[in-house]
mmCIF file of C-alpha atoms in Angstrom:
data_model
loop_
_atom_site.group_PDB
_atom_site.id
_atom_site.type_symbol
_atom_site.label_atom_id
_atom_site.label_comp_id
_atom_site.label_asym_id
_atom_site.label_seq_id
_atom_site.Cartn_x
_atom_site.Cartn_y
_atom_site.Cartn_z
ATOM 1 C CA UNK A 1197 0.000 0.000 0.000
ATOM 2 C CA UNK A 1198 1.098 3.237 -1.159
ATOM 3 C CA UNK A 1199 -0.515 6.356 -0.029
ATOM 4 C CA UNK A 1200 -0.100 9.958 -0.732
ATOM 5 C CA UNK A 1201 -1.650 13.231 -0.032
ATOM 6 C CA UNK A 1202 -1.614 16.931 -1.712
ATOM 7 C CA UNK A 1203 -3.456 19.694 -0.053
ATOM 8 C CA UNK A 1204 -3.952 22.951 -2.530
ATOM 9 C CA UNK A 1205 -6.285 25.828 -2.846
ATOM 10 C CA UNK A 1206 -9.345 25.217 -5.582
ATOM 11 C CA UNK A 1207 -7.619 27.732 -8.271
ATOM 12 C CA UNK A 1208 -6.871 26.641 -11.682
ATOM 13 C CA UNK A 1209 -3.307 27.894 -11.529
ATOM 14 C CA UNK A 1210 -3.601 24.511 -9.033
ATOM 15 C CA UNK A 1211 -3.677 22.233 -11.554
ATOM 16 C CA UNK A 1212 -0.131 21.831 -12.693
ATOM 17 C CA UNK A 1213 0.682 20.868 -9.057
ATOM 18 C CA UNK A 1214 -1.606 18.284 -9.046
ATOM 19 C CA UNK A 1215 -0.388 16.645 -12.546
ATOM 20 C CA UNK A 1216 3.426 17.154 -11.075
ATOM 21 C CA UNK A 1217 1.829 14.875 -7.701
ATOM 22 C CA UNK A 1218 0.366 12.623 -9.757
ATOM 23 C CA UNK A 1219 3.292 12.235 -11.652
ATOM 24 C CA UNK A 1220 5.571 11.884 -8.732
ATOM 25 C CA UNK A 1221 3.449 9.190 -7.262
ATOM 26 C CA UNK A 1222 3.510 7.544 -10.467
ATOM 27 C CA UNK A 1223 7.274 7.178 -10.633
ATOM 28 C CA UNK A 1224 7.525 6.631 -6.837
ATOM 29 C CA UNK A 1225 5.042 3.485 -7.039
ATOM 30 C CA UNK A 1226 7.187 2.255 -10.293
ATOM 31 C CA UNK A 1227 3.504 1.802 -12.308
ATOM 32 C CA UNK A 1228 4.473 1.876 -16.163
ATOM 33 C CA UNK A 1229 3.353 5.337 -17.816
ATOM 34 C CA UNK A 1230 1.344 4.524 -20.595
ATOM 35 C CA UNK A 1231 -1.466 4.140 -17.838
ATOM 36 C CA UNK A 1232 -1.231 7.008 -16.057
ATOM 37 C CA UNK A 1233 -3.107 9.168 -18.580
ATOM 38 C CA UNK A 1234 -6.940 8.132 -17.167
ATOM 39 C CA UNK A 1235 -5.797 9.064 -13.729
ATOM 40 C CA UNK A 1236 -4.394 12.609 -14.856
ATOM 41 C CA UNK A 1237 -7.555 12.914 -16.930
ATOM 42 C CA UNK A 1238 -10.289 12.016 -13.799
ATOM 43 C CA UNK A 1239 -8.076 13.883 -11.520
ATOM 44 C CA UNK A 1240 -8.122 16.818 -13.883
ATOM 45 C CA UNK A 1241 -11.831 16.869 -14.826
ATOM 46 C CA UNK A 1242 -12.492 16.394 -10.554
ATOM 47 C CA UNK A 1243 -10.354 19.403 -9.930
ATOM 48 C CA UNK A 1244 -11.752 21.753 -12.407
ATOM 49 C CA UNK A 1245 -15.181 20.859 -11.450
ATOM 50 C CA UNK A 1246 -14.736 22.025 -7.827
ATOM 51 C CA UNK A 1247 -12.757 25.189 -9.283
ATOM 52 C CA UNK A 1248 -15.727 25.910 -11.107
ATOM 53 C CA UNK A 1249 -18.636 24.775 -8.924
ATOM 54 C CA UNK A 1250 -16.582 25.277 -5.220
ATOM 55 C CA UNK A 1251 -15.711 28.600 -5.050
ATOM 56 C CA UNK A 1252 -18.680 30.603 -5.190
ATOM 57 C CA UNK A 1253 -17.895 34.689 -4.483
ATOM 58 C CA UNK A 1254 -14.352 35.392 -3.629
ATOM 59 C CA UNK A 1255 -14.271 31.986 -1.255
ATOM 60 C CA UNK A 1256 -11.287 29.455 -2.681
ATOM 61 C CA UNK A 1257 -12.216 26.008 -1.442
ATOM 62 C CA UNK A 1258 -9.503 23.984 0.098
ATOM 63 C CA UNK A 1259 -8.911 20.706 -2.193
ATOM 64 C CA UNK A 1260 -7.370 17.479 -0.394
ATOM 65 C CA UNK A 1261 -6.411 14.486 -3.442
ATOM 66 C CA UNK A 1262 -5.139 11.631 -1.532
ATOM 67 C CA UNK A 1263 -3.740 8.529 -4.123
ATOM 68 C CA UNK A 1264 -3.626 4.863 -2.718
ATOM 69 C CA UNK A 1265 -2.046 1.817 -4.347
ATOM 70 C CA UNK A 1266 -3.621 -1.313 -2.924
ATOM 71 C CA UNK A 1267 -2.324 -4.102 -4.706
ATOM 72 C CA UNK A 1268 -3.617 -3.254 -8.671
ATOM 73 C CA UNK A 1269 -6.283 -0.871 -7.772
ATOM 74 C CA UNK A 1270 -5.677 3.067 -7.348
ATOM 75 C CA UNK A 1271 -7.897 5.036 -5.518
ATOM 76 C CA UNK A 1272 -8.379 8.948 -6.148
ATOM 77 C CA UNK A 1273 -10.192 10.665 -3.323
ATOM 78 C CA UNK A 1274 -10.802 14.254 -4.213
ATOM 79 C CA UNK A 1275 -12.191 16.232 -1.338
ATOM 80 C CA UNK A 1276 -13.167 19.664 -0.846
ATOM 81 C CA UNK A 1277 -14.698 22.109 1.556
ATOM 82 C CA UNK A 1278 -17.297 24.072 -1.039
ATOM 83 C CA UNK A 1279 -20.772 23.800 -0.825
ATOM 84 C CA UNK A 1280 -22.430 20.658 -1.520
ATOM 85 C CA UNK A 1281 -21.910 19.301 -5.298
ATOM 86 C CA UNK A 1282 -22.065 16.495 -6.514
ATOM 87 C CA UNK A 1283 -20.602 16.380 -10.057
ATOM 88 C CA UNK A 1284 -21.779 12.631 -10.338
ATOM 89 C CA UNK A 1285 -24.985 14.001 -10.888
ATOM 90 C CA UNK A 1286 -24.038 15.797 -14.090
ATOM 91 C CA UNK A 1287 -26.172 14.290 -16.721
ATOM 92 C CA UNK A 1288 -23.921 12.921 -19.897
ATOM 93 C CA UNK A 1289 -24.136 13.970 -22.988
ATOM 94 C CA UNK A 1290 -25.603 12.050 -25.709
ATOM 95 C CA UNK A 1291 -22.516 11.191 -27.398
ATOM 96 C CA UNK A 1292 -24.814 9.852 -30.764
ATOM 97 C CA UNK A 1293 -26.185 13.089 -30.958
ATOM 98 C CA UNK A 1294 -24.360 14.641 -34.454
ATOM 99 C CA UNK A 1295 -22.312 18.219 -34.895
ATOM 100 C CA UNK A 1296 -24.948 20.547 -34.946
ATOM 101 C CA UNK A 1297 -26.545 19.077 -31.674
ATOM 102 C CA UNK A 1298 -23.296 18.907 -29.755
ATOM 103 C CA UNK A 1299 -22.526 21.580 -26.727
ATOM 104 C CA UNK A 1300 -19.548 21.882 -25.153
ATOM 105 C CA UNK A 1301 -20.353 20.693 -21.254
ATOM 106 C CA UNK A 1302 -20.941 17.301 -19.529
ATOM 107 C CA UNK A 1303 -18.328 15.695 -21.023
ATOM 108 C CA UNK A 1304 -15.492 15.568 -18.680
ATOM 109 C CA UNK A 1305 -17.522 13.276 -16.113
ATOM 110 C CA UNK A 1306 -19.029 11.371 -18.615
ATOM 111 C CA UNK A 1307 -15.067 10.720 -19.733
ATOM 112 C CA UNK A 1308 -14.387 9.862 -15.481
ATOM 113 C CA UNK A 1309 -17.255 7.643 -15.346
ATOM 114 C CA UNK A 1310 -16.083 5.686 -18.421
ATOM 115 C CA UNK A 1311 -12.729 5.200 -17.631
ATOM 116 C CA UNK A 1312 -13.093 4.519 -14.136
ATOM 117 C CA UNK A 1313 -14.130 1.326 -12.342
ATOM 118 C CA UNK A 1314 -15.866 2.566 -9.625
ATOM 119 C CA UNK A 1315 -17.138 6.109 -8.741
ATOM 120 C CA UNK A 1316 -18.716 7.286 -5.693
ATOM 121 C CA UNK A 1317 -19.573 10.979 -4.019
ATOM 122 C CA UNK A 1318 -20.697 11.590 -0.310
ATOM 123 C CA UNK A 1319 -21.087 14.610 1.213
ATOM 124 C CA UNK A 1320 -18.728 13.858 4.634
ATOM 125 C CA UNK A 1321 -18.404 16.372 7.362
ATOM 126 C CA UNK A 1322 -19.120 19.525 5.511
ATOM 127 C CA UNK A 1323 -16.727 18.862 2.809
ATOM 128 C CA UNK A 1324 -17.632 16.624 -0.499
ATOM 129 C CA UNK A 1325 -15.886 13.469 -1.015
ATOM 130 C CA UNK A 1326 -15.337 12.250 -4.732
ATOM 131 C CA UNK A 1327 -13.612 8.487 -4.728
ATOM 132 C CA UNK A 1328 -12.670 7.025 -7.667
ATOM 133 C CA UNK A 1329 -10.922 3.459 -8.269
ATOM 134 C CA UNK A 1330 -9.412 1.876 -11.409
ATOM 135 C CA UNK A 1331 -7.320 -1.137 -11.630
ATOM 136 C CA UNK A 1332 -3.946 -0.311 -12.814
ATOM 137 C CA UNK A 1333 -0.674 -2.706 -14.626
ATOM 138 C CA UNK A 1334 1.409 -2.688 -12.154
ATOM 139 C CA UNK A 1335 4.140 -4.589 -14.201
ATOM 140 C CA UNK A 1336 5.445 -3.528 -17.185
ATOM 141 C CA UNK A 1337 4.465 -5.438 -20.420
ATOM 142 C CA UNK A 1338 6.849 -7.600 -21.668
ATOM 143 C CA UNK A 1339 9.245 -6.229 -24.527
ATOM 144 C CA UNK B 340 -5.132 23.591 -46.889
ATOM 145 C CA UNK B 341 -4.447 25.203 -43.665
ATOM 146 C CA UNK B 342 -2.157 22.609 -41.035
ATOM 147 C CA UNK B 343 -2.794 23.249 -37.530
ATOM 148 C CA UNK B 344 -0.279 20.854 -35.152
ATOM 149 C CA UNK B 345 -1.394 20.479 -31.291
ATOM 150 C CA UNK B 346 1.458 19.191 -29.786
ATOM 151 C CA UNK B 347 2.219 17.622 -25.848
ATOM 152 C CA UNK B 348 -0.625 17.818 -23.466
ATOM 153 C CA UNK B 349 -4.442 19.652 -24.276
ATOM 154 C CA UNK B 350 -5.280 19.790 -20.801
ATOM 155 C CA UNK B 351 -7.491 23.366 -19.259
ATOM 156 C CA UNK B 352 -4.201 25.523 -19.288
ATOM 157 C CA UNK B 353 -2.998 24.448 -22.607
ATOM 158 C CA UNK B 354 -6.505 24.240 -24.287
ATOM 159 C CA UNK B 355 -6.561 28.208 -24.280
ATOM 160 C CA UNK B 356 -3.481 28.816 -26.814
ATOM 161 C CA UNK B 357 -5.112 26.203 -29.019
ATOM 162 C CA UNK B 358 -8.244 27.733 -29.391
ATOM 163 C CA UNK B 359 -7.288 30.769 -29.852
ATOM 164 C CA UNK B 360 -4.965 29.221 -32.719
ATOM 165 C CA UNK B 361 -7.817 27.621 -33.964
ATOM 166 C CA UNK B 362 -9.562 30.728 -33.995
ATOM 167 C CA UNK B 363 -7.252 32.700 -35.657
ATOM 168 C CA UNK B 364 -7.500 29.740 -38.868
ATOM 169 C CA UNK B 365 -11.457 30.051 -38.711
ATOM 170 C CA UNK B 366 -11.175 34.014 -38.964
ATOM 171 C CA UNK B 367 -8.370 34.126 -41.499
ATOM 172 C CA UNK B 368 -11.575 32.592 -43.835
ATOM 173 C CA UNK B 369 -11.223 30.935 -47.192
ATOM 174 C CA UNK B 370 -12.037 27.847 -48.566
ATOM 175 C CA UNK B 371 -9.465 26.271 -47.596
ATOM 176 C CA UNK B 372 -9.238 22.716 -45.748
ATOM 177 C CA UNK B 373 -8.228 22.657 -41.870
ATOM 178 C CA UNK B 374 -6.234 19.620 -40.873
ATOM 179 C CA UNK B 375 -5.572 19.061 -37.445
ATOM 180 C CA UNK B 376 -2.455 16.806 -37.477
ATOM 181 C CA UNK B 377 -2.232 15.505 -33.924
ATOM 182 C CA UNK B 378 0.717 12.620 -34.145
ATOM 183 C CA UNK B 379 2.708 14.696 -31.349
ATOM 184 C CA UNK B 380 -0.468 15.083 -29.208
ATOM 185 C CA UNK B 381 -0.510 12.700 -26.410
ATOM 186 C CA UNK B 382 -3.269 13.802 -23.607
ATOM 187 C CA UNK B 383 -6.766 15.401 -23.796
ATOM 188 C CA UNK B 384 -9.056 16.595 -21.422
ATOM 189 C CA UNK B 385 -12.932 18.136 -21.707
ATOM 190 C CA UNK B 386 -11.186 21.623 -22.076
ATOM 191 C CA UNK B 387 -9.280 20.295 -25.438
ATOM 192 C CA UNK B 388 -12.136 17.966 -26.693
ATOM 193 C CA UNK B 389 -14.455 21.642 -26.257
ATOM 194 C CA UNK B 390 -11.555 23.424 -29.238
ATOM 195 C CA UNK B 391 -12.437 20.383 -31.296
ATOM 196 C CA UNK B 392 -16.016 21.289 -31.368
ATOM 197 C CA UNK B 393 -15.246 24.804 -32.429
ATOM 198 C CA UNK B 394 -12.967 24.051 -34.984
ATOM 199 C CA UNK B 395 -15.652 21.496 -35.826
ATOM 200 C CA UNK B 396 -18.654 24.015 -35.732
ATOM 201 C CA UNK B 397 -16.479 26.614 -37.290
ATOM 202 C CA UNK B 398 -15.976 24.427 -40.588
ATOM 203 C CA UNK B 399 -19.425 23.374 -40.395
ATOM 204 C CA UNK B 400 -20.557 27.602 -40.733
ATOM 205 C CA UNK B 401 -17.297 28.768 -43.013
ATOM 206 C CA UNK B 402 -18.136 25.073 -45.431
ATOM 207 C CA UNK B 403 -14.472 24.425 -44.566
ATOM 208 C CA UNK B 404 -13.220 20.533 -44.981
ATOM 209 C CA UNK B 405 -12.122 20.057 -41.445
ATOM 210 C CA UNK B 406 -9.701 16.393 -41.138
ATOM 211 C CA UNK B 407 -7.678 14.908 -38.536
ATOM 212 C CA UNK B 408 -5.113 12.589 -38.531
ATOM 213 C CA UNK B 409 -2.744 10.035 -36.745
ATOM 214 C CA UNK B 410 -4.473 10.340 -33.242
ATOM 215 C CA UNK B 411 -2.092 8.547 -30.091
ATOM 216 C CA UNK B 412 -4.497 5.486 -28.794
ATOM 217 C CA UNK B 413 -5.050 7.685 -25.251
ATOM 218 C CA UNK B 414 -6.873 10.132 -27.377
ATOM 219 C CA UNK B 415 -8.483 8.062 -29.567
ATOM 220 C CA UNK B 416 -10.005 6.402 -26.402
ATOM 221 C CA UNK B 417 -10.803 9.654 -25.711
ATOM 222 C CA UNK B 418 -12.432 10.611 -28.745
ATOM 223 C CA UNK B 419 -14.782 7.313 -28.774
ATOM 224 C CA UNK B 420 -15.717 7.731 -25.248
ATOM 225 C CA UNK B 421 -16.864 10.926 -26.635
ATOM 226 C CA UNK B 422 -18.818 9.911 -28.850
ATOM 227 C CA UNK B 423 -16.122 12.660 -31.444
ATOM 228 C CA UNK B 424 -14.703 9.494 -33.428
ATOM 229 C CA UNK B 425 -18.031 9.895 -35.398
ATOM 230 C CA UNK B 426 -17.913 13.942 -35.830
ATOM 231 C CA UNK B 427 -14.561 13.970 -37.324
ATOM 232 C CA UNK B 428 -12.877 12.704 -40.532
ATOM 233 C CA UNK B 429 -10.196 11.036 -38.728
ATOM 234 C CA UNK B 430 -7.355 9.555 -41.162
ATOM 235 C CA UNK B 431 -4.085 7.165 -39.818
ATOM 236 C CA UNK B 432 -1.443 9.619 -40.606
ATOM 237 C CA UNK B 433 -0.788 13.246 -42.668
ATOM 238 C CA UNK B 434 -0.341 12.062 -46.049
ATOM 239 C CA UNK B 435 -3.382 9.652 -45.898
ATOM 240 C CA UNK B 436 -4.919 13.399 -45.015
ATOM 241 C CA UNK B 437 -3.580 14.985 -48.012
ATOM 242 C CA UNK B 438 -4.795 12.266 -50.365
ATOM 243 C CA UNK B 439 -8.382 12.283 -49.154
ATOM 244 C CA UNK B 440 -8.642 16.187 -49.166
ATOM 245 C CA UNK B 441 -6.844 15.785 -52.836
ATOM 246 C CA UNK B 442 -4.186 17.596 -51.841
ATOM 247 C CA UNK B 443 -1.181 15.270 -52.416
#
């Protein structure tokens, strides 16, 4: 078990950090890179979402991501203290729908429900809790 | 035939130079095709997938040929969870581009 935690202020300017911890965890746990790129994409589409939706007014929420390895499943817990949200509620877009239908919007959970094994939200002591689990390689594949 | 080359990551920060590349091609007019030749792109998020749909929407108004070509498998995956595989013409590589648009 491998478990790591990055605390930063829900700002878009944030995000780099994040990808950089993600990163860093990814070396650190030895996992091979080609699957890192759902992870940065769910962690990146969570983040934004509370930027967005968690700092109403001049209030910056306070964003926790905590990453644990458990044997070949990685858990992403995103949590933050902004007022409720829960971004699993987002409707998805019909992705049949053609060009002149199509609005930007919807998409990025629709992409972190698909990619992801599991998904959950819960609204914990005043501060919403987004989980989300996908079994990972953990060995490289042979050359 | 106007090449446009998004290249590294198309994540929120990155996604705002690219549209406003792609927006620059869309106002510069003409008749012109737009090929979006993304071999050197390997990430994209919501933000990058949202330039697609204005470059796609922007064709669609200026009756511009919009292609892309030689997309990495992570977004590819991308593109068919989206449900964009089916919006775009998307060829293997640049010159299979060129051919189709006549342009070789």
């Amino acid at each position: 078990m491998i478990e790591r935690r990055s605390s930063v202020s829900g700002e878009a300017a944030q995000l780099p950090t994040l990808s950089g911890f993600l990163r860093a965890f990814w070396s650190e746990a030895g996992l091979p890179a080609e699957g890192a790129w759902p992870f940065e994409l769910a962690l990146e589409e969570a983040f934004m979402n509370v930027v967005l939706h968690g700092s109403p007014g001049d209030r910056v929420a306070a964003v926790d991501v905590v990453l644990a390895l458990d044997g070949d499943a990685l858990t992403l817990t995103l949590s933050d203290d902004g007022p409720p949200f829960d971004p699993l509620g987002i409707p998805s877009p019909d992705t049949d729908a053609p060009l002149e239908a199509r609005r930007p919007g919807g998409l990025g959970v629709h992409l972190v429900r698909r990619l992801m094994d599991q998904v959950g939200y819960a609204r914990i002591a005043e501060r919403n809790e987004l989980r989300l689990r996908r079994r990972v390689t953990t060995a490289p594949p042979p050359a | 035939m106007t090449v446009v080359v998004p290249v590294g990551r198309l994540d929120f920060a990155a996604s705002t130079a690219f549209q406003a590349e792609v927006e620059r091609v869309l106002a510069a007019g003409g008749p012109g095709a737009l090929l979006l030749d993304c071999a050197g792109l390997d990430y994209v998020s919501s933000a990058g997938l949202r330039v697609f749909l204005i470059a796609a929407k922007g064709c669609q108004r200026g009756g511009r040929v919009l292609a892309l070509c030689a997309l990495q498998p992570a977004v590819r995956e991308v593109f068919d969870l989206s449900g964009f595989s089916r919006l775009f013409a998307i060829h293997p590589d640049r010159a299979a581009a060129l051919a189709a648009s006549g342009m070789a």
